[in-house]
Amino acid sequence: MQQEKTRNIKLTLEYDGSRYAGWQKQAGKERMVTIQGKLEEVLEKMEGKPVEVIGAARTEPGAHAYGQIANFHTASKLSAAEIKQYLNRYLPMDIAVLEACEVPDRFHASYLAKEFVYEYKVTAGEVPSVFERKYNYYCFKRPDIEKMKKAAAYLIGGHDFKAFSDNRKMKKSTVRVMKDILIYGDEKEILFRFTADDFWPHMVRILVGTLLAVGKGEMPPEAVERLLVDKEREAAGETIEARGLFLAEVHYDAAEKEPVK
């Protein structure tokens, strides 16, 4: 019997993660609503059989995305543009497909990702904004940006980030390479932007919680250097809420992301 020919489709997605239990479906937890689950539900209707969607990053419950990357294989005769239209027609309005293109069969959204960029938004002010409450972390006292930048400088490069993990039994290496940290803002909003070779769940939220503690004068900038040496989670900042967290970009080698002509 001849095997059905399939194509590999790459998706660029944005979503509001407020009502979702993260990106990934959980075994034995079918009732949990996830981004992956919603995509596969719509694609199964299109394909007439189950479809597995692979995401570049397993964003956390409540976290959002500007540029999540995913891929799936399909035997559908629809063009990539028609698949994009189909998905946007039937997906809920808090998930959108920004781009769809056919890529080589070897492309894997997760395994081939080289860098991830996350952003975290913080609002400072006397009164929390009604309109930003779902997407920004509220901080009553405006933190000192220059102190946070000084602390962030210690995090650049390859380090063991064990102090920034909530998983005490984490078996994988906690060594990561932090490529860049940008912190900028005005009187009302501060944006943190992290670029690294990889992140694990809660890592960005703990990093921001720690930098905010520095900015609010609860610890000196130099304490961050000590955290990398001592690797003690208890000495780092809190794991702040996921609502201000956005997956902004996923980077690949140029040859891996080229669409099929």
Coordinates of N, CA and C in Angstrom, one line a residue, residues 157-257:
G157 N 25.8 35.7 29.5 CA 26.8 34.6 29.3 C 26.3 33.3 29.7
G158 N 27.2 32.3 29.7 CA 26.8 31.0 30.1 C 26.9 30.8 31.6
H159 N 25.8 30.4 32.3 CA 25.8 30.2 33.7 C 24.9 29.1 34.1
D160 N 25.1 28.6 35.3 CA 24.1 27.7 35.9 C 23.1 28.5 36.6
F161 N 21.9 28.4 36.0 CA 20.7 29.3 36.5 C 19.8 28.5 37.5
K162 N 20.4 27.6 38.2 CA 19.6 26.7 39.1 C 18.8 27.6 40.2
A163 N 19.4 28.7 40.6 CA 18.7 29.5 41.6 C 17.4 30.1 41.0
F164 N 17.2 30.0 39.7 CA 16.1 30.6 39.0 C 15.1 29.5 38.5
S165 N 15.1 28.4 39.2 CA 14.3 27.2 38.9 C 13.4 26.9 40.1
D166 N 12.1 26.7 39.9 CA 11.2 26.2 40.9 C 11.2 24.7 41.1
N167 N 11.8 24.0 40.1 CA 11.8 22.6 40.1 C 13.0 22.0 40.8
R168 N 12.9 21.6 42.0 CA 14.0 21.2 42.8 C 14.6 19.8 42.3
K169 N 13.7 19.1 41.6 CA 14.1 17.7 41.1 C 14.4 17.8 39.7
M170 N 14.7 18.9 39.1 CA 15.0 19.1 37.7 C 16.2 18.2 37.3
K171 N 16.1 17.3 36.4 CA 17.1 16.3 36.1 C 18.0 16.9 34.9
K172 N 17.4 17.7 34.1 CA 18.2 18.3 33.0 C 19.2 19.4 33.5
S173 N 20.2 19.6 32.7 CA 21.1 20.7 33.1 C 20.4 22.0 33.2
T174 N 20.9 22.8 34.2 CA 20.3 24.1 34.5 C 21.3 25.2 33.9
V175 N 22.3 24.7 33.1 CA 23.2 25.7 32.5 C 22.5 26.2 31.2
R176 N 22.5 27.5 31.1 CA 22.0 28.2 29.9 C 22.9 29.3 29.5
V177 N 22.7 29.8 28.2 CA 23.5 30.9 27.7 C 22.6 32.1 27.5
M178 N 22.7 33.1 28.4 CA 21.9 34.3 28.2 C 22.6 35.2 27.3
K179 N 22.0 35.4 26.1 CA 22.6 36.3 25.1 C 22.4 37.8 25.3
D180 N 21.3 38.1 25.9 CA 21.0 39.6 26.0 C 19.8 39.8 27.0
I181 N 19.9 40.9 27.7 CA 18.8 41.3 28.5 C 18.6 42.8 28.3
L182 N 17.5 43.2 27.9 CA 17.2 44.7 27.7 C 16.1 45.0 28.8
I183 N 16.3 46.2 29.4 CA 15.3 46.7 30.3 C 15.1 48.2 30.0
Y184 N 13.9 48.6 29.6 CA 13.7 50.0 29.3 C 12.2 50.3 29.6
G185 N 11.9 51.6 29.7 CA 10.5 52.0 30.0 C 10.4 53.4 30.3
D186 N 9.2 53.8 30.7 CA 8.9 55.2 31.1 C 8.3 55.2 32.5
E187 N 7.6 56.3 32.8 CA 7.1 56.4 34.2 C 6.0 55.4 34.5
K188 N 5.3 54.8 33.4 CA 4.2 54.0 33.6 C 4.5 52.5 33.3
E189 N 5.3 52.2 32.4 CA 5.6 50.8 32.0 C 7.0 50.5 31.8
I190 N 7.4 49.3 32.2 CA 8.8 48.8 32.1 C 8.7 47.5 31.3
L191 N 9.6 47.3 30.4 CA 9.7 46.1 29.6 C 11.0 45.4 29.8
F192 N 10.9 44.1 30.1 CA 12.1 43.3 30.2 C 12.1 42.4 29.0
R193 N 13.3 42.3 28.3 CA 13.4 41.4 27.1 C 14.6 40.5 27.3
F194 N 14.4 39.2 27.3 CA 15.4 38.2 27.5 C 15.6 37.4 26.3
T195 N 16.9 37.2 25.9 CA 17.2 36.3 24.8 C 18.2 35.3 25.3
A196 N 17.9 34.0 25.1 CA 18.8 32.9 25.6 C 18.6 31.7 24.7
D197 N 19.5 30.8 24.8 CA 19.4 29.5 24.0 C 18.3 28.7 24.4
D198 N 17.8 28.8 25.7 CA 16.6 28.1 26.1 C 16.2 28.6 27.5
F199 N 14.9 28.3 27.8 CA 14.4 28.7 29.1 C 13.6 27.5 29.6
W200 N 13.4 27.4 30.9 CA 12.5 26.4 31.4 C 11.3 27.1 32.1
P201 N 10.3 26.3 32.5 CA 9.1 26.9 33.1 C 9.5 27.8 34.3
H202 N 8.9 28.9 34.4 CA 9.0 29.9 35.5 C 10.4 30.7 35.5
M203 N 11.3 30.3 34.6 CA 12.6 30.9 34.7 C 12.5 32.4 34.5
V204 N 11.8 32.9 33.4 CA 11.7 34.3 33.2 C 11.0 35.0 34.3
R205 N 10.0 34.4 34.8 CA 9.2 35.0 35.9 C 10.1 35.1 37.2
I206 N 11.0 34.2 37.5 CA 11.8 34.3 38.6 C 12.9 35.4 38.4
L207 N 13.4 35.4 37.1 CA 14.4 36.4 36.8 C 13.9 37.8 37.0
V208 N 12.6 38.0 36.5 CA 12.0 39.4 36.6 C 11.7 39.6 38.1
G209 N 11.2 38.6 38.8 CA 11.0 38.8 40.2 C 12.2 39.2 41.0
T210 N 13.4 38.7 40.6 CA 14.6 39.0 41.2 C 15.1 40.4 40.9
L211 N 15.0 40.7 39.6 CA 15.4 42.1 39.1 C 14.5 43.2 39.7
L212 N 13.2 42.9 39.9 CA 12.4 43.8 40.5 C 12.7 44.0 42.0
A213 N 13.1 42.9 42.7 CA 13.6 43.1 44.1 C 14.8 44.0 44.2
V214 N 15.7 43.9 43.2 CA 16.8 44.8 43.1 C 16.4 46.2 42.9
G215 N 15.5 46.4 41.9 CA 15.0 47.7 41.6 C 14.2 48.4 42.7
K216 N 13.6 47.6 43.6 CA 12.9 48.2 44.7 C 13.7 48.3 46.0
G217 N 15.0 48.0 45.8 CA 15.9 48.1 47.0 C 15.9 47.0 48.0
E218 N 15.3 45.9 47.6 CA 15.2 44.8 48.6 C 16.5 43.9 48.5
M219 N 17.3 44.0 47.5 CA 18.6 43.4 47.5 C 19.5 44.2 46.6
P220 N 20.8 44.2 46.8 CA 21.7 45.0 46.0 C 22.0 44.2 44.6
P221 N 22.4 45.0 43.6 CA 22.6 44.4 42.3 C 23.6 43.2 42.4
E222 N 24.6 43.3 43.2 CA 25.7 42.3 43.3 C 25.2 41.0 43.9
A223 N 24.0 41.0 44.5 CA 23.4 39.8 45.0 C 23.1 38.8 43.9
V224 N 22.8 39.3 42.7 CA 22.6 38.4 41.6 C 23.8 37.6 41.2
E225 N 25.0 38.2 41.3 CA 26.2 37.4 41.0 C 26.3 36.3 42.0
R226 N 26.0 36.5 43.3 CA 26.1 35.5 44.3 C 25.1 34.4 44.1
L227 N 23.9 34.7 43.6 CA 22.9 33.7 43.3 C 23.4 32.7 42.2
L228 N 24.2 33.2 41.3 CA 24.7 32.3 40.3 C 25.8 31.3 40.8
V229 N 26.4 31.8 41.9 CA 27.5 31.0 42.5 C 26.8 30.0 43.5
D230 N 25.9 30.5 44.4 CA 25.4 29.7 45.4 C 24.2 28.8 44.9
K231 N 23.6 29.2 43.9 CA 22.5 28.3 43.3 C 21.3 28.1 44.2
E232 N 21.0 29.0 45.1 CA 20.0 28.8 46.1 C 18.7 29.6 45.7
R233 N 17.7 28.8 45.4 CA 16.4 29.3 44.9 C 15.8 30.3 46.0
E234 N 16.0 29.9 47.2 CA 15.3 30.7 48.3 C 15.9 32.1 48.4
A235 N 17.1 32.3 47.9 CA 17.7 33.7 48.0 C 17.3 34.6 46.8
A236 N 16.7 34.0 45.7 CA 16.3 34.7 44.6 C 14.9 35.4 44.8
G237 N 14.4 36.1 43.8 CA 13.1 36.8 44.0 C 12.0 35.8 43.8
E238 N 10.8 36.4 43.9 CA 9.6 35.6 43.8 C 9.3 35.2 42.4
T239 N 8.5 34.1 42.2 CA 8.0 33.8 40.9 C 6.7 34.6 40.6
I240 N 6.9 35.7 39.9 CA 5.8 36.6 39.7 C 4.8 36.0 38.7
E241 N 3.6 36.6 38.6 CA 2.5 36.1 37.8 C 2.9 36.0 36.3
A242 N 2.2 35.0 35.7 CA 2.5 34.8 34.2 C 1.8 35.8 33.3
R243 N 0.9 36.6 33.8 CA 0.1 37.4 32.9 C 0.9 38.5 32.1
G244 N 2.1 38.8 32.6 CA 2.9 39.8 31.9 C 3.9 39.2 31.0
L245 N 3.9 37.9 30.8 CA 4.9 37.1 30.1 C 4.5 36.9 28.6
F246 N 5.3 37.2 27.7 CA 5.1 37.0 26.3 C 6.2 36.3 25.6
L247 N 6.0 35.2 24.8 CA 7.0 34.7 23.9 C 7.0 35.6 22.7
A248 N 8.1 36.3 22.5 CA 8.2 37.3 21.5 C 8.7 36.7 20.1
E249 N 9.8 35.9 20.2 CA 10.4 35.4 19.0 C 11.0 34.1 19.2
V250 N 11.1 33.3 18.2 CA 11.9 32.1 18.2 C 12.9 32.1 17.0
H251 N 14.1 31.9 17.2 CA 15.1 32.0 16.1 C 15.7 30.7 15.7
Y252 N 15.9 30.6 14.4 CA 16.4 29.4 13.8 C 17.6 29.7 12.9
D253 N 18.4 28.7 12.6 CA 19.4 28.9 11.5 C 18.7 29.3 10.2
A254 N 19.3 30.1 9.4 CA 18.7 30.6 8.2 C 18.3 29.5 7.3
A255 N 19.1 28.4 7.2 CA 18.8 27.3 6.3 C 17.6 26.5 6.8
E256 N 17.3 26.5 8.1 CA 16.3 25.7 8.6 C 14.9 26.3 8.5
K257 N 14.8 27.6 8.3 CA 13.5 28.3 8.3 C 13.0 28.7 6.9

